Structures are given as C-alpha cells and as structure tokens.
Amino acid sequence: MGFGDLKSPAGLQVLNDYLADKSYIEGYVPSQADVAVFEAVSSPPPADLCHALRWYNHIKSYEKEKASLPGVKKALGKYGPADVEDTTGSGATDSKDDDDIDLFGSDDEEESEEAKRLREERLAQYESKKAKNVKPWDDETDMAKLEECVRSIQADGLVWGSSKLVPVGYGIKKLQIQCVVEDDKVGTDMLEEQITAFEDYVQSMDVAAFNKI
C-alpha cells in the first residue's frame, strides 16, 4: 500500500491515477491524510497530471489550517492504492497485515459505490444550474486537456454536465460547460479558484448563465 516515491514522476502518476475519482486521499473532506501526502510532494505536480495538480492546489489553500484538519496523521505508506509497494520505509507491514488491508479495502469500495448512488439520487434536490465560461490563453491551448482538468474538480454537491466550444475571435475558442451545484456546499468562488489554478491552460473564468431548478 502506498504511492511509491512522490518526488518521482512514477509516484506522482500513481497519485494522479488514485485521485481521478476522488477529491481527497480519504473520505469527503480535507484531513490529516491529505496533509501527510501533501508534505511528501516536493512541488506542484506538472499540468498534465491534472487530478494531482487540482488536489495539490486545493490542499495548499488549507496550509494555515492544516493542524486543525480532522483525523490522525499516519505513516505515508498507510495511504494510497493497495496494489502499490510502499517504498517509504515507514509503512511496511507483514503479509498478514496486507491481507487485512485488502479485506478492508473491499468494504471501502462497496461504501464508495453506495456514496456515489446516494449522490446521484440527490441530483433531483440540487438547487442551481450554471453555465461557466472558461477562457484559454491563446489558440494553441489544448482545449481537450483544459476540459479534462476542469472536469477533474470534484466535490460533494457538484455534477458536471454538457460542454461546448464557443468562438471568441482570432481563432480562439472558450470552453462553456454546465454544472449542477448544491449552493450550500459548492460556491462560485471555490470553483473559480480551483479552475484558474490550472494556470497553464486557463486565463479566466466567469458565470455565463444561472438558472434555478
């Protein structure tokens, strides 16, 4: 269990893949698990690892509050996918412990599926539907990668919808993407901060339309 060496490209790739369907290392809120992994990453991940970069920028915003985040910080090797060897030297376990972790991992997967189902059921209760314009730097910006980065942002109360490219002139197109949000959980300021954190792709963002549903 672990991510490997998080100062290496291989370790960062494992982290990026792990966060492809997760907002945090554990659970649905920032915790000491995120702090432990964040401190092991020496610098912001490269832009092509958009899931890891999104997570890194988000956890960095809690830097002054990290000591008050919930949970108990464990050895780095206690976090991450179960099928990756822990190379930190501080989280090694014997084979019996590995078997136990795998068993508990199966339970976590079942709970995760249940959480996803409940989130889908709550869609009918969401209060707002917004269309957001995301503007790239120039006509050479990879718009497919830009959209992938935007959609990598995940939060309880946020569901991404359809998207389209809208011409703005001189061969440049902006990304217009719909999202459904639960207002008391997801704010426009939070989304703008996380979207514009992908600074290699994004110049600015604004809300194009707002509809109550």
mmCIF file of N, CA and C in Angstrom, residues 23 48 50 65 67 95 100 149 159 190:
data_model
loop_
_atom_site.group_PDB
_atom_site.id
_atom_site.type_symbol
_atom_site.label_atom_id
_atom_site.label_comp_id
_atom_site.label_asym_id
_atom_site.label_seq_id
_atom_site.Cartn_x
_atom_site.Cartn_y
_atom_site.Cartn_z
ATOM 1 N N SER A 23 -11.789 13.316 -4.445
ATOM 2 C CA SER A 23 -11.428 14.697 -4.133
ATOM 3 C C SER A 23 -10.317 14.756 -3.081
ATOM 4 N N ASP A 48 0.056 18.236 -16.814
ATOM 5 C CA ASP A 48 -0.606 17.092 -17.457
ATOM 6 C C ASP A 48 -1.152 16.098 -16.439
ATOM 7 N N CYS A 50 -3.482 16.422 -14.138
ATOM 8 C CA CYS A 50 -4.450 17.421 -13.694
ATOM 9 C C CYS A 50 -5.166 17.033 -12.401
ATOM 10 N N GLU A 65 -4.406 26.072 8.066
ATOM 11 C CA GLU A 65 -5.360 25.345 8.906
ATOM 12 C C GLU A 65 -5.024 23.869 9.033
ATOM 13 N N ALA A 67 -3.109 22.010 10.736
ATOM 14 C CA ALA A 67 -3.022 21.376 12.057
ATOM 15 C C ALA A 67 -4.397 21.084 12.642
ATOM 16 N N SER A 95 2.795 -9.818 5.745
ATOM 17 C CA SER A 95 1.815 -10.293 4.773
ATOM 18 C C SER A 95 0.440 -10.423 5.394
ATOM 19 N N ASP A 100 -5.230 -8.181 5.634
ATOM 20 C CA ASP A 100 -6.282 -7.458 6.335
ATOM 21 C C ASP A 100 -6.640 -6.169 5.624
ATOM 22 N N CYS A 149 -9.103 18.906 -17.273
ATOM 23 C CA CYS A 149 -8.700 19.496 -15.993
ATOM 24 C C CYS A 149 -9.909 20.026 -15.235
ATOM 25 N N VAL A 159 -21.948 18.372 -9.917
ATOM 26 C CA VAL A 159 -22.012 17.415 -11.025
ATOM 27 C C VAL A 159 -21.822 18.188 -12.329
ATOM 28 N N MET A 190 -15.249 29.148 -4.906
ATOM 29 C CA MET A 190 -14.439 27.940 -4.762
ATOM 30 C C MET A 190 -14.133 27.325 -6.131
#
